[in-house]
mmCIF file of C-alpha atoms in Angstrom:
data_model
loop_
_atom_site.group_PDB
_atom_site.id
_atom_site.type_symbol
_atom_site.label_atom_id
_atom_site.label_comp_id
_atom_site.label_asym_id
_atom_site.label_seq_id
_atom_site.Cartn_x
_atom_site.Cartn_y
_atom_site.Cartn_z
ATOM 1 C CA MET A 42 33.992 40.207 136.192
ATOM 2 C CA PHE A 43 35.978 37.483 134.436
ATOM 3 C CA ASP A 44 39.583 37.437 133.267
ATOM 4 C CA SER A 45 40.022 39.619 130.180
ATOM 5 C CA THR A 46 41.608 36.738 128.282
ATOM 6 C CA VAL A 47 38.225 35.002 128.120
ATOM 7 C CA LYS A 48 36.805 36.092 124.763
ATOM 8 C CA GLY A 49 33.284 36.013 123.447
ATOM 9 C CA SER A 50 34.225 33.016 121.314
ATOM 10 C CA SER A 51 34.809 30.843 124.388
ATOM 11 C CA THR A 52 33.570 27.329 124.004
ATOM 12 C CA MET A 53 31.321 25.583 126.491
ATOM 13 C CA ALA A 54 34.350 23.633 127.722
ATOM 14 C CA SER A 55 36.301 26.782 128.526
ATOM 15 C CA LEU A 56 33.268 28.299 130.247
ATOM 16 C CA LEU A 57 32.987 25.191 132.385
ATOM 17 C CA LEU A 58 36.693 25.432 133.146
ATOM 18 C CA LEU A 59 36.286 29.095 134.071
ATOM 19 C CA PHE A 60 33.378 28.251 136.367
ATOM 20 C CA GLY A 61 35.512 25.572 137.983
ATOM 21 C CA LEU A 62 38.324 28.053 138.562
ATOM 22 C CA LEU A 63 35.849 30.561 139.999
ATOM 23 C CA MET A 64 34.540 27.897 142.360
ATOM 24 C CA ALA A 65 38.055 26.983 143.420
ATOM 25 C CA THR A 66 39.269 30.474 144.105
ATOM 26 C CA ILE A 67 36.421 31.722 146.289
ATOM 27 C CA HIS A 68 37.021 29.129 148.998
ATOM 28 C CA LEU A 69 37.887 30.614 152.381
ATOM 29 C CA THR A 70 40.783 28.453 153.440
ATOM 30 C CA GLY A 71 41.686 30.825 156.257
ATOM 31 C CA ALA A 72 39.534 29.648 159.141
ATOM 32 C CA GLN A 73 39.629 33.113 160.723
ATOM 33 C CA THR A 74 37.335 34.603 158.084
ATOM 34 C CA GLY A 75 33.544 34.475 158.079
ATOM 35 C CA VAL A 76 30.860 36.213 156.030
ATOM 36 C CA CYS A 77 27.870 38.247 157.237
ATOM 37 C CA TYR A 78 24.477 36.928 156.115
ATOM 38 C CA GLY A 79 22.265 40.007 155.874
ATOM 39 C CA MET A 80 18.659 39.563 154.809
ATOM 40 C CA GLN A 81 17.507 43.034 153.747
ATOM 41 C CA GLY A 82 16.610 41.950 150.245
ATOM 42 C CA ASP A 83 13.356 40.752 148.708
ATOM 43 C CA ASN A 84 15.027 38.424 146.203
ATOM 44 C CA LEU A 85 17.415 36.377 148.350
ATOM 45 C CA PRO A 86 17.722 32.581 148.269
ATOM 46 C CA ALA A 87 16.037 30.430 150.897
ATOM 47 C CA ALA A 88 18.055 29.887 154.078
ATOM 48 C CA GLY A 89 18.745 26.250 153.220
ATOM 49 C CA GLU A 90 20.268 27.281 149.913
ATOM 50 C CA VAL A 91 22.377 29.919 151.655
ATOM 51 C CA VAL A 92 23.819 27.436 154.155
ATOM 52 C CA ALA A 93 24.534 25.098 151.244
ATOM 53 C CA LEU A 94 26.376 27.969 149.531
ATOM 54 C CA TYR A 95 28.499 28.573 152.660
ATOM 55 C CA ASN A 96 29.380 24.888 152.662
ATOM 56 C CA GLN A 97 30.009 24.818 148.913
ATOM 57 C CA TYR A 98 32.530 27.629 149.198
ATOM 58 C CA ASN A 99 33.981 26.403 152.499
ATOM 59 C CA ILE A 100 32.921 29.493 154.466
ATOM 60 C CA ARG A 101 33.142 28.214 158.028
ATOM 61 C CA ARG A 102 31.795 31.205 159.978
ATOM 62 C CA MET A 103 28.586 33.223 159.643
ATOM 63 C CA ARG A 104 27.153 36.347 161.227
ATOM 64 C CA LEU A 105 23.366 36.595 161.554
ATOM 65 C CA TYR A 106 21.837 39.903 162.637
ATOM 66 C CA ASP A 107 18.846 38.321 164.365
ATOM 67 C CA PRO A 108 17.865 34.776 165.361
ATOM 68 C CA ASN A 109 16.093 34.030 162.092
ATOM 69 C CA GLN A 110 14.448 30.685 162.710
ATOM 70 C CA GLY A 111 14.737 29.512 159.109
ATOM 71 C CA ALA A 112 18.470 30.204 159.093
ATOM 72 C CA LEU A 113 18.999 28.549 162.495
ATOM 73 C CA GLN A 114 17.066 25.516 161.299
ATOM 74 C CA ALA A 115 19.199 25.333 158.149
ATOM 75 C CA LEU A 116 22.393 25.591 160.228
ATOM 76 C CA ARG A 117 21.624 22.459 162.243
ATOM 77 C CA GLY A 118 24.501 20.019 161.920
ATOM 78 C CA SER A 119 26.364 22.252 159.459
ATOM 79 C CA ASN A 120 29.400 22.838 161.715
ATOM 80 C CA ILE A 121 29.406 26.512 160.618
ATOM 81 C CA GLU A 122 30.397 28.692 163.585
ATOM 82 C CA LEU A 123 27.793 31.372 164.233
ATOM 83 C CA MET A 124 27.672 34.909 165.561
ATOM 84 C CA VAL A 125 23.991 35.610 166.226
ATOM 85 C CA GLY A 126 22.591 39.058 166.976
ATOM 86 C CA VAL A 127 20.109 40.380 169.483
ATOM 87 C CA PRO A 128 18.470 43.111 167.359
ATOM 88 C CA ASN A 129 18.494 46.668 168.685
ATOM 89 C CA ASP A 130 14.707 46.717 168.956
ATOM 90 C CA ALA A 131 14.823 43.748 171.367
ATOM 91 C CA LEU A 132 17.351 45.247 173.778
ATOM 92 C CA GLN A 133 14.885 47.016 176.079
ATOM 93 C CA ASN A 134 12.826 43.865 176.545
ATOM 94 C CA ILE A 135 15.861 41.712 177.331
ATOM 95 C CA ALA A 136 17.403 44.346 179.593
ATOM 96 C CA SER A 137 14.155 44.629 181.575
ATOM 97 C CA SER A 138 14.197 41.115 183.055
ATOM 98 C CA GLN A 139 16.358 38.044 183.415
ATOM 99 C CA ALA A 140 13.324 35.910 182.567
ATOM 100 C CA ASN A 141 13.037 37.592 179.150
ATOM 101 C CA ALA A 142 16.710 36.903 178.474
ATOM 102 C CA ASN A 143 16.307 33.298 179.588
ATOM 103 C CA THR A 144 13.411 32.881 177.150
ATOM 104 C CA TRP A 145 15.445 34.417 174.318
ATOM 105 C CA VAL A 146 18.356 32.062 174.981
ATOM 106 C CA GLN A 147 16.032 29.073 175.281
ATOM 107 C CA ASN A 148 14.210 29.838 172.025
ATOM 108 C CA ASN A 149 17.200 30.862 169.942
ATOM 109 C CA ILE A 150 20.200 28.976 171.334
ATOM 110 C CA ARG A 151 19.253 26.071 173.589
ATOM 111 C CA ASN A 152 16.593 24.864 171.151
ATOM 112 C CA TYR A 153 19.338 24.560 168.524
ATOM 113 C CA GLY A 154 21.755 22.273 170.304
ATOM 114 C CA ASN A 155 23.385 21.144 167.062
ATOM 115 C CA VAL A 156 24.147 24.677 165.879
ATOM 116 C CA LYS A 157 27.704 25.831 166.642
ATOM 117 C CA PHE A 158 27.187 29.186 168.367
ATOM 118 C CA ARG A 159 30.335 31.267 168.873
ATOM 119 C CA TYR A 160 29.133 34.771 169.827
ATOM 120 C CA VAL A 161 25.977 36.618 170.742
ATOM 121 C CA ALA A 162 26.182 40.226 169.513
ATOM 122 C CA VAL A 163 23.872 42.177 171.814
ATOM 123 C CA GLY A 164 23.020 45.176 169.639
ATOM 124 C CA ASN A 165 24.668 46.402 166.454
ATOM 125 C CA GLU A 166 26.052 49.945 166.165
ATOM 126 C CA VAL A 167 23.743 51.228 168.885
ATOM 127 C CA ASN A 168 23.921 55.035 169.009
ATOM 128 C CA PRO A 169 25.962 55.710 172.187
ATOM 129 C CA THR A 170 24.038 58.908 172.875
ATOM 130 C CA GLY A 171 20.609 57.622 171.843
ATOM 131 C CA SER A 172 17.732 56.303 173.926
ATOM 132 C CA THR A 173 18.612 52.618 173.330
ATOM 133 C CA ALA A 174 22.178 52.904 174.664
ATOM 134 C CA GLN A 175 21.064 52.485 178.282
ATOM 135 C CA PHE A 176 19.799 48.963 177.547
ATOM 136 C CA VAL A 177 22.932 47.492 175.953
ATOM 137 C CA LEU A 178 24.949 46.546 179.044
ATOM 138 C CA PRO A 179 21.960 45.284 181.106
ATOM 139 C CA ALA A 180 20.913 43.166 178.107
ATOM 140 C CA MET A 181 24.470 41.828 177.753
ATOM 141 C CA ARG A 182 24.478 40.883 181.448
ATOM 142 C CA ASN A 183 21.139 39.109 181.224
ATOM 143 C CA ILE A 184 22.087 37.193 178.071
ATOM 144 C CA PHE A 185 25.422 36.234 179.643
ATOM 145 C CA ASN A 186 23.675 34.991 182.788
ATOM 146 C CA ALA A 187 21.234 32.947 180.711
ATOM 147 C CA ILE A 188 24.036 31.397 178.664
ATOM 148 C CA SER A 189 26.069 30.645 181.783
ATOM 149 C CA SER A 190 23.057 29.048 183.475
ATOM 150 C CA ALA A 191 22.686 26.822 180.409
ATOM 151 C CA GLY A 192 26.275 25.639 180.873
ATOM 152 C CA LEU A 193 27.405 27.322 177.662
ATOM 153 C CA GLY A 194 29.520 30.124 179.127
ATOM 154 C CA ASN A 195 32.815 28.631 177.942
ATOM 155 C CA GLN A 196 31.523 28.067 174.423
ATOM 156 C CA ILE A 197 29.602 31.277 173.651
ATOM 157 C CA LYS A 198 30.958 34.776 174.262
ATOM 158 C CA VAL A 199 28.605 37.738 174.735
ATOM 159 C CA SER A 200 29.551 41.131 173.289
ATOM 160 C CA THR A 201 28.182 44.081 171.293
ATOM 161 C CA ALA A 202 29.177 45.499 167.897
ATOM 162 C CA ILE A 203 30.315 49.112 167.629
ATOM 163 C CA ASP A 204 31.343 51.215 164.640
ATOM 164 C CA THR A 205 34.469 53.347 164.435
ATOM 165 C CA GLY A 206 32.428 56.545 164.629
ATOM 166 C CA VAL A 207 32.979 56.281 168.399
ATOM 167 C CA LEU A 208 36.563 57.447 167.833
ATOM 168 C CA GLY A 209 37.187 61.108 168.514
ATOM 169 C CA THR A 210 40.844 60.843 167.450
ATOM 170 C CA SER A 211 42.091 58.255 164.975
ATOM 171 C CA TYR A 212 45.226 59.858 163.538
ATOM 172 C CA PRO A 213 47.936 58.970 164.126
ATOM 173 C CA PRO A 214 46.863 55.508 165.359
ATOM 174 C CA SER A 215 48.861 55.762 168.590
ATOM 175 C CA GLN A 216 46.755 58.786 169.564
ATOM 176 C CA GLY A 217 43.483 56.943 169.062
ATOM 177 C CA ALA A 218 40.864 57.974 171.630
ATOM 178 C CA PHE A 219 37.128 57.626 172.060
ATOM 179 C CA ARG A 220 34.846 60.646 171.821
ATOM 180 C CA SER A 221 34.221 62.236 175.204
ATOM 181 C CA ASP A 222 30.450 61.889 174.769
ATOM 182 C CA VAL A 223 30.591 58.085 174.374
ATOM 183 C CA THR A 224 32.773 57.112 177.320
ATOM 184 C CA SER A 225 29.881 56.833 179.779
ATOM 185 C CA PHE A 226 28.361 54.270 177.391
ATOM 186 C CA LEU A 227 31.525 52.431 176.346
ATOM 187 C CA ASN A 228 33.673 52.313 179.474
ATOM 188 C CA PRO A 229 31.373 50.043 181.535
ATOM 189 C CA ILE A 230 30.962 47.740 178.504
ATOM 190 C CA ILE A 231 34.737 47.573 178.047
ATOM 191 C CA THR A 232 35.209 46.714 181.728
ATOM 192 C CA TYR A 233 32.511 44.048 181.516
ATOM 193 C CA LEU A 234 34.056 42.457 178.417
ATOM 194 C CA ALA A 235 37.524 42.477 179.988
ATOM 195 C CA ASN A 236 36.217 40.822 183.154
ATOM 196 C CA ASN A 237 34.529 38.100 181.095
ATOM 197 C CA ARG A 238 37.412 37.704 178.618
ATOM 198 C CA ALA A 239 35.100 38.400 175.714
ATOM 199 C CA PRO A 240 36.166 40.352 172.621
ATOM 200 C CA LEU A 241 34.845 43.707 171.474
ATOM 201 C CA LEU A 242 33.116 43.466 168.097
ATOM 202 C CA VAL A 243 34.046 46.297 165.720
ATOM 203 C CA ASN A 244 32.520 47.080 162.313
ATOM 204 C CA LEU A 245 35.473 48.590 160.445
ATOM 205 C CA TYR A 246 35.218 50.084 156.958
ATOM 206 C CA PRO A 247 38.172 51.832 155.314
ATOM 207 C CA TYR A 248 35.680 52.540 152.510
ATOM 208 C CA PHE A 249 33.690 54.969 154.661
ATOM 209 C CA SER A 250 36.847 56.687 155.901
ATOM 210 C CA TYR A 251 38.050 57.046 152.328
ATOM 211 C CA ILE A 252 34.850 58.530 150.872
ATOM 212 C CA GLY A 253 34.645 60.890 153.847
ATOM 213 C CA ASN A 254 38.086 62.352 153.086
ATOM 214 C CA THR A 255 39.234 61.613 149.541
ATOM 215 C CA ARG A 256 41.467 64.695 149.657
ATOM 216 C CA ASP A 257 43.764 63.296 152.341
ATOM 217 C CA ILE A 258 43.267 59.515 152.070
ATOM 218 C CA ARG A 259 44.699 57.700 149.080
ATOM 219 C CA LEU A 260 42.619 54.996 147.418
ATOM 220 C CA ASP A 261 45.551 52.550 147.344
ATOM 221 C CA TYR A 262 45.976 53.042 151.116
ATOM 222 C CA ALA A 263 42.323 52.066 151.612
ATOM 223 C CA LEU A 264 42.537 49.065 149.225
ATOM 224 C CA PHE A 265 45.723 47.514 150.738
ATOM 225 C CA THR A 266 47.584 48.190 147.473
ATOM 226 C CA ALA A 267 49.937 51.009 148.549
ATOM 227 C CA GLN A 268 53.601 50.245 148.019
ATOM 228 C CA GLY A 269 55.570 50.956 151.174
ATOM 229 C CA THR A 270 54.826 53.158 154.158
ATOM 230 C CA VAL A 271 52.062 55.746 153.892
ATOM 231 C CA VAL A 272 51.811 56.745 157.576
ATOM 232 C CA GLN A 273 54.756 56.684 159.967
ATOM 233 C CA ASP A 274 53.634 56.696 163.597
ATOM 234 C CA GLY A 275 56.718 56.670 165.804
ATOM 235 C CA GLN A 276 58.347 53.275 165.296
ATOM 236 C CA ARG A 277 55.271 51.852 163.528
ATOM 237 C CA SER A 278 54.803 51.952 159.767
ATOM 238 C CA TYR A 279 51.370 51.769 158.139
ATOM 239 C CA SER A 280 50.798 50.807 154.526
ATOM 240 C CA ASN A 281 47.028 50.318 154.792
ATOM 241 C CA LEU A 282 44.094 52.128 156.372
ATOM 242 C CA PHE A 283 42.574 48.984 157.908
ATOM 243 C CA ASP A 284 45.541 48.541 160.258
ATOM 244 C CA ALA A 285 45.613 52.238 161.073
ATOM 245 C CA ILE A 286 41.938 52.305 162.104
ATOM 246 C CA LEU A 287 42.171 49.048 164.051
ATOM 247 C CA ASP A 288 45.257 50.190 165.942
ATOM 248 C CA ALA A 289 43.527 53.508 166.704
ATOM 249 C CA VAL A 290 40.740 51.498 168.370
ATOM 250 C CA TYR A 291 43.325 49.481 170.318
ATOM 251 C CA SER A 292 44.981 52.737 171.449
ATOM 252 C CA ALA A 293 41.608 54.117 172.516
ATOM 253 C CA LEU A 294 40.885 50.948 174.497
ATOM 254 C CA GLU A 295 44.224 51.244 176.312
ATOM 255 C CA LYS A 296 43.377 54.781 177.392
ATOM 256 C CA VAL A 297 40.233 53.567 179.213
ATOM 257 C CA GLY A 298 41.668 50.436 180.795
ATOM 258 C CA GLY A 299 40.715 48.035 177.995
ATOM 259 C CA GLY A 300 44.211 47.162 176.849
ATOM 260 C CA SER A 301 43.631 43.444 177.417
ATOM 261 C CA LEU A 302 40.641 43.270 175.063
ATOM 262 C CA GLN A 303 40.775 41.387 171.793
ATOM 263 C CA ILE A 304 38.931 42.898 168.837
ATOM 264 C CA VAL A 305 36.917 40.820 166.386
ATOM 265 C CA ILE A 306 36.137 42.576 163.104
ATOM 266 C CA SER A 307 32.406 41.916 162.903
ATOM 267 C CA GLU A 308 32.012 43.656 159.514
ATOM 268 C CA SER A 309 34.295 44.908 156.776
ATOM 269 C CA GLY A 310 33.788 45.174 153.038
ATOM 270 C CA TRP A 311 33.658 47.355 149.941
ATOM 271 C CA PRO A 312 30.652 48.041 147.675
ATOM 272 C CA SER A 313 30.802 47.191 143.985
ATOM 273 C CA ALA A 314 28.412 49.908 142.715
ATOM 274 C CA GLY A 315 26.351 52.930 143.722
ATOM 275 C CA GLY A 316 28.898 55.426 145.037
ATOM 276 C CA THR A 317 32.395 56.903 145.018
ATOM 277 C CA ALA A 318 35.115 54.383 144.039
ATOM 278 C CA THR A 319 32.545 51.587 143.902
ATOM 279 C CA THR A 320 33.587 49.194 141.168
ATOM 280 C CA VAL A 321 33.526 45.426 140.981
ATOM 281 C CA ASP A 322 37.306 45.530 140.701
ATOM 282 C CA ASN A 323 37.755 47.669 143.825
ATOM 283 C CA ALA A 324 35.432 45.369 145.769
ATOM 284 C CA ARG A 325 37.396 42.340 144.596
ATOM 285 C CA ILE A 326 40.737 43.959 145.407
ATOM 286 C CA TYR A 327 39.644 45.055 148.872
ATOM 287 C CA ASN A 328 38.025 41.779 149.915
ATOM 288 C CA THR A 329 40.817 39.618 148.467
ATOM 289 C CA ASN A 330 43.458 41.674 150.270
ATOM 290 C CA LEU A 331 41.418 41.820 153.478
ATOM 291 C CA ILE A 332 41.123 38.035 153.679
ATOM 292 C CA GLN A 333 44.844 37.581 153.101
ATOM 293 C CA HIS A 334 45.818 40.430 155.412
ATOM 294 C CA VAL A 335 43.913 39.305 158.505
ATOM 295 C CA LYS A 336 45.888 36.075 158.637
ATOM 296 C CA GLY A 337 48.500 38.282 160.310
ATOM 297 C CA GLY A 338 48.281 41.137 162.803
ATOM 298 C CA THR A 339 48.732 44.921 162.850
ATOM 299 C CA PRO A 340 51.819 47.015 163.600
ATOM 300 C CA LYS A 341 50.571 47.510 167.176
ATOM 301 C CA LYS A 342 49.326 43.929 167.634
ATOM 302 C CA PRO A 343 51.517 41.847 165.324
ATOM 303 C CA GLY A 344 50.564 38.471 166.800
ATOM 304 C CA GLY A 345 47.507 37.880 164.608
ATOM 305 C CA PRO A 346 45.419 36.444 163.110
ATOM 306 C CA ILE A 347 42.465 38.866 163.218
ATOM 307 C CA GLU A 348 39.083 37.146 163.265
ATOM 308 C CA THR A 349 37.075 38.932 160.574
ATOM 309 C CA TYR A 350 33.601 38.765 159.029
ATOM 310 C CA VAL A 351 33.329 40.058 155.464
ATOM 311 C CA PHE A 352 30.231 42.112 154.719
ATOM 312 C CA ALA A 353 28.263 40.664 153.075
ATOM 313 C CA MET A 354 27.137 37.416 151.491
ATOM 314 C CA PHE A 355 24.582 38.998 149.113
ATOM 315 C CA ASP A 356 23.582 42.308 147.592
ATOM 316 C CA GLU A 357 20.559 43.545 149.581
ATOM 317 C CA ASN A 358 18.119 45.624 147.533
ATOM 318 C CA ARG A 359 16.081 46.999 150.447
ATOM 319 C CA LYS A 360 18.976 49.015 151.859
ATOM 320 C CA SER A 361 19.856 52.644 151.247
ATOM 321 C CA PRO A 362 21.698 54.744 150.146
ATOM 322 C CA GLU A 363 22.383 53.073 146.818
ATOM 323 C CA TYR A 364 25.903 51.807 147.580
ATOM 324 C CA GLU A 365 24.555 49.932 150.632
ATOM 325 C CA LYS A 366 22.754 47.625 148.196
ATOM 326 C CA HIS A 367 26.002 46.420 146.620
ATOM 327 C CA PHE A 368 28.280 44.931 149.315
ATOM 328 C CA GLY A 369 27.572 41.315 148.364
ATOM 329 C CA LEU A 370 30.186 38.751 147.422
ATOM 330 C CA PHE A 371 27.316 37.036 145.629
ATOM 331 C CA SER A 372 24.362 38.222 143.616
ATOM 332 C CA PRO A 373 20.970 37.027 144.868
ATOM 333 C CA ASN A 374 21.021 34.351 142.141
ATOM 334 C CA LYS A 375 23.947 32.784 144.085
ATOM 335 C CA GLN A 376 26.555 33.619 141.426
ATOM 336 C CA PRO A 377 29.855 35.104 142.676
ATOM 337 C CA LYS A 378 30.255 38.708 141.536
ATOM 338 C CA TYR A 379 33.997 38.218 141.055
ATOM 339 C CA SER A 380 36.695 35.683 141.635
ATOM 340 C CA LEU A 381 38.202 35.839 145.119
ATOM 341 C CA ASN A 382 41.505 34.166 145.813
ATOM 342 C CA PHE A 383 41.531 33.106 149.450
ATOM 343 C CA ASN A 384 44.521 30.771 149.131
#
């Protein structure tokens, strides 16, 4: 966890110095990067303490998965930009009537006029072939209408978060394409987002790709530590899996008329325990490199930066399987699990 040069004989002064260095190096100086605040733990700090922790470490963006009233209350006046979620189990209700969407926006956005809302994520990783999929776009429309009626349409963008399992082809990145069984779900959403100039939210995890194919995917390629080109795709060279997956999604979007869409990475991270290649060091390496890397673009979209939300703020002990419990940058006692250099 700490530098190996710190020995057991360290004095109190050197421990205080170490703590100071730890505090200094976890600051997110890149304004493009936020952190997801998941709450599936029974030992997490109170919302006010969490917002104070974001401020202490200069984390300027947050993702909430539902409009938790305690968290929204704590965010008042904080100037932290917020992505707030409409949970999957609320989609049918909001899709069923504009009045329900208006009430949701009134209760969870308009009532918090001094909270800096940036996005509403209408659903998270909704199964494109499941029974809830039919409600996503109608719910997005109703939330958008409610936000527009409140005069907030220029400030708050409405989208939905997908995972990269919707890709049928991801290699090489230029051949990226969506699965044929998800296009009836995704294509109308993509058109709607393009028409409203809103980004598509994508949860992107090289970790899951790596553990699903350790035979063909190198660990250094997944951790951003490969030296030189690993995948050559025509004129484009890829040295990390993150760029390859993201560009595959961009290629898939182009094939269905969504070439103008921007992608926001609504989750990415690496677990520190509980599974294959899950060490504190790998988590530190991945998240440190991720935060530095997204200040630029990808081979296909070199303009950059890439707005990204690291998953997650805390370890969450109510999740499963085991590795899902260990994505936190912080332990529930608010101590950083490792030093992160964001500078």
